[in-house]
Amino acid sequence: MALKIADYKTQVFNDWCPGCGNFGILTSLQMALVDMQLAPSRVAIFSGIGCHAKIPHFMNTYGIHTLHGRALPFAIGAKLADPGLEVIVHGGDGDGLGIGAGHFVNTGRRNMDMTYIIHDNGVYGLTKGQPSPTLKLGVKTKANPKPNINEGINPIALALATGYTFIARSYCYDVAHLKETIKKAINHKGMALVIVQQCCPTYNDINTKDWYGGEDRKDPATGKPVPRLYKLEDTGYDGVVRKPEEALVKTAAAFAKAYEWGDRIPTGVFYQNELVSTYQERISQRIADYLKMPPAKQVIADREGKSATSITRLLEELKVT
Amino acid sequence: MDTKKSDFIWMAGGPQGSGVDSSANIFARACCYGGLHVYGKREYSSNIKGLHSYFQIRVSTEKVEAMVDRVDLLCTFDAESVVRHIWEVTPGGGIICDTGVLETKIFSIPTLPPSFLEEFRKNLDEKGLHPETVNDLLSELKKNDVRIYAVPYLEMLKEIGKEVGEEQLSKLTRMINVLTLGVSFGLVNYDKKNVEKAINNIFGKKPSIVSMNLLAFNKAYDHAREKFGDTGFKLNTIKTDEERIFLQGTQAVALGKLAGGCRIQAYYPITPAADESEYLEEKQVLENGGAIIVMQTEDEIAAITMATGAALTGVRSATSTSGPGFSLMVEGLGWAGINEVPVVINYYQRGAPATGLPTRHGQDDLRFAIHASHGEFPRIVLCSGDIEECFYDAAQAFNYAERYQTPVIHLIDKALANSNMSCKMLDPRLVIIERGELLNEADISGKNYRRFDFTDTGISPRLPIGTPGAVFWNTGDEHSETGHITEEPMMRTRMLEKRMKKLDTADREIPLGEKIKFFGDEDAPAIIVSWGSPKGAILEAMEMLKNDGYRTGFLQVRMPHPLPKEYITKVLGKTSKKIDIEGNYSGQLAGIIREKTGILMDYFVLKWNGRPMSSDEVYNALLRILQNKAQVRQVLNGGS
Ligand SMILES: Cc1ncc(C[n+]2csc(CCOP(=O)(O)OP(=O)(O)O)c2C)c(N)n1
Ligand code: SF4
Ligand SMILES: [Mg+2]
């Protein structure tokens, strides 16, 4: 029987603020899984700590709500042990780019076959609105006594520099676009990053739904708002690397796009390269039967409960009589 | 009473990077091939090239598990090694040195730190000696019946170079270690075949290097025999039918983990733990199928969280570290605790805090291992006392972790990690795998599975994530049976109690023999309590005291948490002298025993100078206690 959206929902009371952008991300994720017909018990959703990080509790899949900034290493451990798992990781902008920045960087280098979705709301939601690492210099959101003294991190540029092989941006209220982007990310062979511009109506009074939608700047001719967000696909931009020699040029183009912000903010796929070997492929070169017999599936005891691992050869190497 | 006179203590000293380790390895193996037992202790600085390091090897006809304070034959590569270890050489012993260092001025050796030189000068003044050069110093020693075997290293190397057509001095000086080995073995007139076999074993991968080294060895051996003749030492081979291996502590742990079914290891490099992970990575593909994955992470936070994430899939996983790394792991440890995840941490202590003594021994982290984390959760701490225990404990740690679904900290220390010894072949068939209440798809079919169900033992049957037919949740927040967040007071009370109950279950179920080992007489008038690497020195000291007519008992605490308090109370309650021996300042185990049993130790023998305890110093400290001449607290400071 086909899986329906209800199969991915839990009964847990959702305590996000009314109008929170996280709702759109949750719905898009559920819709993506329905489209892909992924069995709930094959999916493991990992998250860090923050408002965003409650998402596993609303998903009827294996849900691992970890520590602030640490969702990635937890998830990598699980994927390494059981490569058959569909692993999706949710991070916050503080969680993933502040306290967890070291993991963000090193995850790129590995190119594990997983998906990482960052809920970027420019603030530390759960600790009541302090500026997050993506908030731009000089911006002052509601709860902050002073304007931001730091420049914001550019997560897309950072991802390009650290080896992510799928890098996209989407928007929490564009559920159709976000759903498709998540599907592309899951389908991608390698480490996929989706930055979601997520509105936080409670604490971020700068990057609001109206701001993204351009309500403050109406076209004098039509009287209609001119949205700040636009879709890369609509401009003929193509970030997909199909031949190795394209990689550098497409990386450079994606870098340029990554720095567009303010009046025009690109969404869609900035960069994708499936020609890079995944971590799983790299391990398989060292351990031929890794995928057939991954760590989680290896038999370690015989019927009588004795160790099934032979270390005879290793002991032989150490022998001195 | 002295430590066994028949044992032979050899020491090689030289700058780091000059081959001290490989010479010691060859020396030890050569002795083993001849049926002898060896115990080797490695001391090095936090430095890659140039600073002093040494390897001390004790050779015996019986199994040995501790070092003593004397050196019979000191084999030096440079002037510093002569100066550093000169007073350790026993009367009747000898020193091998390069004729080229004889004129070196002692107080101009640049790598000797001012504090050492100051102490050294004081020592000389007390002895009324005023040597300027290494030769002056050695001449003084001759009066002490120490023999000097000066050999022209460079000349000999050049000769060898000529024979093999190698002129590059830097390549030739790399063989100083084998040259001094040749002299060593020549002096003790040892069977050459065994040494040649050892050289082949160590350099076997490169035939040209093997033949050059064999030549150097033989030349030096013959030179020593010709020039120095019989020296009073003789190392004889003996026959043995026992199957033996030569093993380092980190290897023992690694092998135990493999046999114990560990299949994921996440680590961040740190001394002295990293050797274990590197060995595992090198040997990762297993001979009868399967493999262990060794992941070098970006930091220790990633190491423990990765290992924990892996454990959720049902695999046995671990991380390996020392103090600074474990400090970073603490939040992750708590997550594994509250989520009841079996994860093993092999914790190699070294001198601490902060970077402390990064390459030196310490036993300062017992309390930290037991208490690290905010909040309360059950954990099991297991302490190995010798290299063989390291093997079996490394495997057993996973059984405890899975049975009680909680982190297990396997405490080891640098003295175990970096020591080598010959021992009976390990028996992997003794490794039993107990996976605890681990469910599979069939077990949960048609049922509404809840990860944290309440049970009498506190243990909720566990299911690997990814198992078809179910889902569950984990969270670092307090949670209900399903694993969803809760802040309800009643649920919090019950859930925390459920977790803590597992510690009582473990305490009840784990047999006493796995938690404690007792040696000697339970009703002896003096009972020693200790944990970890001092074991070997204590056992030998007890043997020496027995020959002096003293009866002692030794309670080796292998599981300080949960502490087998009834038994400890019973044994300590009967004795008139309760003696704590451990490698830290405050007597951490004694403190824990007092907390759990109310019993206060009468005597403390403590050491924290970065060097392991020797049998001699433990013996002397105990003797003082037994003769009622000791202060409550004795601080040991031996070792160079
Ligand atoms: C080690 C640690 N430090 C601090 C906190 C407190 N804390 C909880 S959530 C949070 C910030 C969350 O911000 P973000 O990651 O952007 O998530 P959001 O709430 O905005 O979704 C912080 C600092 C914590 N939980 N753990
Ligand atoms: S604080 Fe912001 S991010 Fe958090 S739930 Fe409320 S609206 Fe959402
Ligand atoms: Mg945020």
Tab-separated table of N, CA and C in Angstrom, chain A residues 70, chain B residues 270 299-301 304 321-334 345 347-348 350 352-355 365 368-369 372-374 409:
chain	number	residue	atom	x	y	z
A	70	ARG	N	26.011	18.898	17.262
A	70	ARG	CA	26.641	17.586	17.049
A	70	ARG	C	25.849	16.613	16.194
B	270	ILE	N	45.889	11.315	19.821
B	270	ILE	CA	46.444	11.803	21.094
B	270	ILE	C	47.321	10.710	21.699
B	299	ASP	N	37.662	16.086	15.944
B	299	ASP	CA	37.950	16.355	17.358
B	299	ASP	C	37.333	15.229	18.182
B	300	GLU	N	37.530	15.291	19.493
B	300	GLU	CA	37.032	14.199	20.326
B	300	GLU	C	35.525	14.274	20.525
B	301	ILE	N	34.962	15.460	20.319
B	301	ILE	CA	33.502	15.563	20.424
B	301	ILE	C	32.894	14.724	19.303
B	304	ILE	N	33.349	10.793	20.043
B	304	ILE	CA	32.390	10.064	20.896
B	304	ILE	C	30.981	10.100	20.309
B	321	THR	N	41.025	7.429	23.746
B	321	THR	CA	41.550	8.776	23.960
B	321	THR	C	42.366	8.831	25.229
B	322	SER	N	42.843	10.042	25.565
B	322	SER	CA	43.396	10.233	26.900
B	322	SER	C	42.756	11.488	27.494
B	323	GLY	N	43.265	11.961	28.617
B	323	GLY	CA	42.569	12.982	29.401
B	323	GLY	C	42.024	14.191	28.650
B	324	PRO	N	42.863	14.908	27.883
B	324	PRO	CA	42.334	16.097	27.197
B	324	PRO	C	41.168	15.752	26.272
B	325	GLY	N	41.255	14.633	25.596
B	325	GLY	CA	40.181	14.212	24.706
B	325	GLY	C	38.938	13.833	25.476
B	326	PHE	N	39.129	13.132	26.573
B	326	PHE	CA	37.956	12.723	27.358
B	326	PHE	C	37.241	13.955	27.912
B	327	SER	N	38.024	14.988	28.263
B	327	SER	CA	37.401	16.221	28.743
B	327	SER	C	36.417	16.757	27.710
B	328	LEU	N	36.808	16.703	26.443
B	328	LEU	CA	35.917	17.205	25.394
B	328	LEU	C	34.712	16.284	25.186
B	329	MET	N	34.835	15.061	25.561
B	329	MET	CA	33.785	14.087	25.273
B	329	MET	C	32.633	14.116	26.261
B	330	VAL	N	32.796	14.900	27.318
B	330	VAL	CA	31.894	14.713	28.454
B	330	VAL	C	30.419	14.939	28.121
B	331	GLU	N	30.102	15.939	27.326
B	331	GLU	CA	28.687	16.164	27.013
B	331	GLU	C	28.127	14.976	26.221
B	332	GLY	N	28.943	14.478	25.298
B	332	GLY	CA	28.526	13.321	24.503
B	332	GLY	C	28.318	12.087	25.367
B	333	LEU	N	29.169	11.962	26.368
B	333	LEU	CA	29.044	10.830	27.286
B	333	LEU	C	27.670	10.865	27.967
B	334	GLY	N	27.277	12.048	28.390
B	334	GLY	CA	25.977	12.190	29.039
B	334	GLY	C	24.836	11.847	28.103
B	345	ILE	N	34.624	3.575	25.887
B	345	ILE	CA	35.703	4.564	25.804
B	345	ILE	C	36.948	3.939	26.430
B	347	TYR	N	40.229	4.685	27.786
B	347	TYR	CA	40.755	5.936	28.309
B	347	TYR	C	42.169	5.702	28.848
B	348	TYR	N	43.155	6.205	28.096
B	348	TYR	CA	44.560	6.043	28.477
B	348	TYR	C	44.999	7.268	29.269
B	350	ARG	N	47.372	9.856	31.301
B	350	ARG	CA	48.747	10.339	31.293
B	350	ARG	C	48.799	11.458	32.326
B	352	ALA	N	48.403	14.768	34.095
B	352	ALA	CA	47.413	15.791	33.785
B	352	ALA	C	47.461	16.848	34.893
B	353	PRO	N	46.705	17.965	34.840
B	353	PRO	CA	45.624	18.327	33.903
B	353	PRO	C	46.130	19.070	32.658
B	354	ALA	N	45.178	19.632	31.922
B	354	ALA	CA	45.462	20.306	30.650
B	354	ALA	C	46.363	19.393	29.810
B	355	THR	N	47.449	19.930	29.272
B	355	THR	CA	48.319	19.052	28.498
B	355	THR	C	49.220	18.251	29.427
B	365	ASP	N	43.098	10.179	36.812
B	365	ASP	CA	41.775	10.443	36.257
B	365	ASP	C	40.685	9.469	36.699
B	368	PHE	N	37.631	11.430	37.688
B	368	PHE	CA	37.051	12.076	36.498
B	368	PHE	C	36.264	11.049	35.689
B	369	ALA	N	36.834	9.864	35.531
B	369	ALA	CA	36.139	8.831	34.756
B	369	ALA	C	34.815	8.458	35.423
B	372	ALA	N	32.624	12.313	35.500
B	372	ALA	CA	32.486	13.270	34.400
B	372	ALA	C	31.064	13.296	33.871
B	373	SER	N	30.524	14.454	33.721
B	373	SER	CA	29.201	14.733	33.177
B	373	SER	C	28.397	15.569	34.157
B	374	HIS	N	27.526	16.414	33.588
B	374	HIS	CA	26.513	17.034	34.430
B	374	HIS	C	25.394	16.018	34.555
B	409	ILE	N	33.696	2.876	30.590
B	409	ILE	CA	35.009	3.495	30.462
B	409	ILE	C	36.052	2.477	30.889
